[in-house]
Tab-separated table of C-alpha atoms in Angstrom:
chain	number	residue	atom	x	y	z
A	23	LYS	CA	91.926	80.708	91.050
A	24	ASN	CA	94.754	81.953	93.347
A	25	GLU	CA	93.777	82.307	97.246
A	26	VAL	CA	94.057	85.577	97.561
A	27	GLU	CA	92.668	87.981	94.715
A	28	GLN	CA	93.262	91.836	94.712
A	29	SER	CA	91.433	94.497	92.594
A	30	PRO	CA	92.523	96.264	90.770
A	31	GLN	CA	95.728	95.365	89.202
A	32	ASN	CA	96.584	98.815	88.106
A	33	LEU	CA	95.397	102.171	89.492
A	34	THR	CA	95.950	105.412	88.333
A	35	ALA	CA	94.852	108.624	90.050
A	36	GLN	CA	95.012	111.983	90.686
A	37	GLU	CA	97.044	113.909	93.751
A	38	GLY	CA	93.989	114.580	96.194
A	39	GLU	CA	91.881	111.436	95.267
A	40	PHE	CA	90.649	108.534	97.918
A	41	ILE	CA	91.885	105.699	97.018
A	42	THR	CA	90.133	101.941	97.835
A	43	ILE	CA	92.495	99.019	96.883
A	44	ASN	CA	90.272	95.802	97.635
A	45	CYS	CA	91.484	92.254	98.654
A	46	SER	CA	89.438	88.576	98.924
A	47	TYR	CA	90.586	85.351	100.084
A	48	SER	CA	89.195	81.932	99.668
A	49	VAL	CA	91.198	80.566	103.171
A	50	GLY	CA	90.721	80.587	106.599
A	51	ILE	CA	92.923	83.237	108.174
A	52	SER	CA	94.451	84.288	111.567
A	53	ALA	CA	95.479	87.538	110.456
A	54	LEU	CA	95.891	89.599	106.842
A	55	HIS	CA	98.910	92.081	106.431
A	56	TRP	CA	98.696	94.923	104.021
A	57	LEU	CA	102.365	95.393	102.799
A	58	GLN	CA	103.757	98.554	100.595
A	59	GLN	CA	106.652	97.858	97.973
A	60	HIS	CA	108.090	100.990	96.472
A	61	PRO	CA	110.332	100.518	93.205
A	62	GLY	CA	113.512	98.749	94.193
A	63	GLY	CA	112.267	96.617	96.234
A	64	GLY	CA	112.071	97.182	99.575
A	65	ILE	CA	108.917	96.360	101.632
A	66	VAL	CA	107.282	97.859	104.063
A	67	SER	CA	104.511	96.512	106.645
A	68	LEU	CA	101.467	98.615	106.546
A	69	PHE	CA	99.073	96.712	108.460
A	70	MET	CA	98.300	93.686	110.359
A	71	LEU	CA	94.722	93.229	111.390
A	72	SER	CA	92.760	89.965	112.106
A	73	SER	CA	89.508	92.013	112.852
A	74	GLY	CA	87.824	95.330	112.493
A	75	LYS	CA	89.470	98.166	111.262
A	76	LYS	CA	92.932	100.340	111.918
A	77	LYS	CA	93.939	103.870	110.817
A	78	HIS	CA	97.749	104.956	110.339
A	79	GLY	CA	97.839	108.503	109.177
A	80	ARG	CA	95.906	108.757	105.780
A	81	LEU	CA	95.861	105.142	105.498
A	82	ILE	CA	92.982	102.866	106.396
A	83	ALA	CA	92.466	99.258	106.028
A	84	THR	CA	89.331	97.310	106.885
A	85	ILE	CA	88.882	93.522	107.308
A	86	ASN	CA	85.313	91.578	107.086
A	87	ILE	CA	85.965	87.971	108.482
A	88	GLN	CA	82.084	86.816	107.209
A	89	GLU	CA	83.144	88.020	103.710
A	90	LYS	CA	86.411	87.181	103.368
A	91	HIS	CA	87.614	91.000	102.124
A	92	SER	CA	89.625	93.551	103.447
A	93	SER	CA	90.340	97.241	101.819
A	94	LEU	CA	93.013	99.189	101.946
A	95	HIS	CA	92.085	103.270	101.432
A	96	ILE	CA	94.582	106.014	101.462
A	97	THR	CA	92.561	109.568	101.788
A	98	ALA	CA	94.005	112.720	100.229
A	99	SER	CA	96.144	110.409	97.969
A	100	HIS	CA	99.916	111.836	97.042
A	101	PRO	CA	102.585	110.902	94.457
A	102	ARG	CA	104.769	109.801	97.088
A	103	ASP	CA	101.764	107.003	97.422
A	104	SER	CA	102.919	105.806	94.275
A	105	ALA	CA	103.652	102.293	95.234
A	106	VAL	CA	102.695	98.188	95.081
A	107	TYR	CA	100.387	97.396	97.692
A	108	ILE	CA	100.060	93.529	98.167
A	109	CYS	CA	97.551	91.910	100.455
A	110	ALA	CA	99.176	88.769	102.266
A	111	VAL	CA	96.941	86.214	104.467
A	112	HIS	CA	98.294	84.192	107.110
A	113	SER	CA	96.292	81.084	106.474
A	114	ASN	CA	94.929	78.983	109.621
A	115	ARG	CA	95.039	75.873	107.695
A	116	ASP	CA	98.953	75.150	107.482
A	117	ASP	CA	100.350	78.399	109.187
A	118	LYS	CA	101.706	79.485	105.739
A	119	ILE	CA	101.660	83.087	104.433
A	120	ILE	CA	100.202	83.299	101.059
A	121	PHE	CA	100.371	86.562	99.159
A	122	GLY	CA	98.041	88.720	96.422
A	123	LYS	CA	99.673	89.497	93.222
A	124	GLY	CA	99.620	93.325	94.080
A	125	THR	CA	98.127	96.469	93.331
A	126	ARG	CA	100.769	99.218	91.351
A	127	LEU	CA	98.977	102.546	92.123
A	128	HIS	CA	100.134	105.868	90.285
A	129	ILE	CA	99.023	108.806	91.474
A	130	LEU	CA	99.509	111.795	89.201
A	131	PRO	CA	100.416	114.740	90.351
B	11	LYS	CA	117.515	99.863	116.621
B	12	ALA	CA	119.141	98.864	113.219
B	13	GLY	CA	116.920	97.322	110.670
B	14	VAL	CA	117.072	94.165	109.061
B	15	THR	CA	120.212	93.666	106.463
B	16	GLN	CA	120.871	91.132	103.863
B	17	THR	CA	123.908	90.410	101.998
B	18	PRO	CA	124.755	90.495	99.196
B	19	ARG	CA	122.622	92.718	97.542
B	20	TYR	CA	123.214	91.230	94.123
B	21	LEU	CA	124.730	88.286	92.693
B	22	ILE	CA	125.368	87.246	89.615
B	23	LYS	CA	125.722	83.156	89.340
B	24	THR	CA	125.976	81.117	86.849
B	25	ARG	CA	123.491	77.963	86.373
B	26	GLY	CA	124.441	74.596	88.046
B	27	GLN	CA	126.115	76.512	91.029
B	28	GLN	CA	125.233	77.357	94.431
B	29	VAL	CA	124.611	80.666	96.262
B	30	THR	CA	124.235	81.469	100.528
B	31	LEU	CA	122.113	84.337	100.991
B	32	SER	CA	122.798	85.851	104.376
B	33	CYS	CA	120.227	87.735	106.657
B	34	SER	CA	120.351	89.782	109.769
B	35	PRO	CA	117.350	90.084	111.305
B	36	ILE	CA	116.466	93.009	113.899
B	37	SER	CA	118.400	92.658	117.591
B	38	GLY	CA	115.788	90.800	119.473
B	39	HIS	CA	113.416	89.158	116.572
B	40	ARG	CA	114.259	85.558	117.040
B	41	SER	CA	111.946	85.163	113.634
B	42	VAL	CA	113.281	84.823	110.361
B	43	SER	CA	111.159	84.184	107.010
B	44	TRP	CA	112.511	84.133	103.767
B	45	TYR	CA	110.579	84.775	100.537
B	46	GLN	CA	111.026	84.522	97.066
B	47	GLN	CA	109.756	87.470	94.571
B	48	THR	CA	109.652	86.874	90.805
B	49	PRO	CA	107.392	88.621	87.997
B	50	GLY	CA	105.751	86.043	87.219
B	51	GLN	CA	104.910	84.427	90.961
B	52	GLY	CA	104.755	87.591	92.709
B	53	LEU	CA	105.897	86.720	96.475
B	54	GLN	CA	105.969	83.385	97.469
B	55	PHE	CA	106.947	82.323	101.462
B	56	LEU	CA	109.829	79.819	101.073
B	57	PHE	CA	110.457	78.617	104.734
B	58	GLU	CA	110.368	80.272	108.257
B	59	TYR	CA	113.053	79.735	111.381
B	60	PHE	CA	112.670	80.496	115.219
B	61	SER	CA	114.849	79.328	117.421
B	62	GLU	CA	117.439	77.341	115.175
B	63	THR	CA	114.634	75.624	113.876
B	64	GLN	CA	112.723	75.647	110.570
B	65	ARG	CA	108.851	76.004	111.660
B	66	ASN	CA	107.364	76.057	108.445
B	67	LYS	CA	108.482	75.639	104.868
B	68	GLY	CA	106.841	76.537	101.372
B	69	ASN	CA	106.162	74.274	98.138
B	70	PHE	CA	109.749	74.656	97.212
B	71	PRO	CA	111.752	71.768	95.711
B	72	GLY	CA	114.873	70.465	98.196
B	73	ARG	CA	117.734	72.641	96.039
B	74	PHE	CA	115.991	75.132	98.798
B	75	SER	CA	117.327	75.024	102.422
B	76	GLY	CA	117.963	77.612	105.117
B	77	ARG	CA	119.187	77.621	108.538
B	78	GLN	CA	118.946	79.733	111.803
B	79	PHE	CA	122.069	80.587	113.742
B	80	SER	CA	121.835	80.839	117.889
B	81	ASN	CA	122.424	85.127	117.461
B	82	SER	CA	119.074	84.609	114.903
B	83	ARG	CA	121.284	84.912	111.799
B	84	SER	CA	119.610	83.284	108.959
B	85	GLU	CA	120.769	81.914	105.635
B	86	MET	CA	119.689	80.409	103.300
B	87	ASN	CA	121.144	78.294	100.249
B	88	VAL	CA	120.252	77.091	96.886
B	89	SER	CA	122.039	74.374	94.705
B	90	THR	CA	122.064	73.425	91.418
B	91	LEU	CA	120.755	76.798	90.353
B	92	GLU	CA	118.423	76.992	87.294
B	93	LEU	CA	117.437	79.964	85.347
B	94	GLY	CA	114.114	80.354	87.199
B	95	ASP	CA	115.927	80.846	90.351
B	96	SER	CA	116.709	84.211	88.760
B	97	ALA	CA	114.043	86.926	91.986
B	98	LEU	CA	114.392	88.793	94.142
B	99	TYR	CA	114.923	87.170	97.545
B	100	LEU	CA	113.780	88.932	100.866
B	101	CYS	CA	113.898	88.169	104.251
B	102	ALA	CA	111.875	89.797	107.349
B	103	SER	CA	111.657	89.438	111.117
B	104	SER	CA	109.614	89.504	113.865
B	105	LEU	CA	109.792	89.132	117.562
B	106	VAL	CA	107.734	85.730	117.871
B	107	VAL	CA	106.331	83.728	115.160
B	108	ALA	CA	103.758	84.259	112.661
B	109	PRO	CA	101.338	86.029	112.514
B	110	TYR	CA	103.139	88.971	113.936
B	111	GLU	CA	104.215	92.486	112.541
B	112	GLN	CA	107.186	91.640	110.134
B	113	TYR	CA	110.177	93.788	109.300
B	114	PHE	CA	111.373	93.067	105.702
B	115	GLY	CA	114.865	93.275	104.886
B	116	PRO	CA	116.276	95.644	101.016
B	117	GLY	CA	116.680	92.040	99.732
B	118	THR	CA	119.167	89.879	97.378
B	119	ARG	CA	118.451	90.105	93.969
B	120	LEU	CA	119.932	86.992	91.892
B	121	THR	CA	120.072	86.548	88.712
B	122	VAL	CA	121.035	83.064	87.479
B	123	THR	CA	122.714	83.337	83.807
């Protein structure tokens, strides 16, 4: 079983819809990252969280440390949000970063 | 401020050869991490360097090595290339050691034939 699980693996939605991507992890962590990867490979760090909630524009990330779960929400989704979203945790066991397999999001105009 | 740069962007090598990839971090950033991304395994941590010292290493064979220079630039080397080493190699820099927000380079796509 992977130490970082994301769901769903693939998601197709209509422009304007509210999107939720989930991440569950099984290790103790010092931080959790949400990353965005567009076709061509470039990765952008969206959020780094260790507790609570963060908001940037239409993106919101939450984390529940007790439940070992994080969610990434996109409000008023747009075709330019189409990308792979990757959850990564910084393990406090060995100080290494562990990645989820990613969620491929496709927003239809 | 210039972003993280990686050279070369694309590389084709033959099985058994060795390869060196380069990463220049954002000015002022002292930590550089390397990652391998493949369709099957996804993103995997290779190593992290800070102030010219390897701070952490992922679960990769000894054929994978790296180093960091006094100007924080980093190189990674893969010796005796195997077909399975074909991947996108990404480096990321941050001001200090993880956990800290990381800035990723565009990657080097290595194809081993």
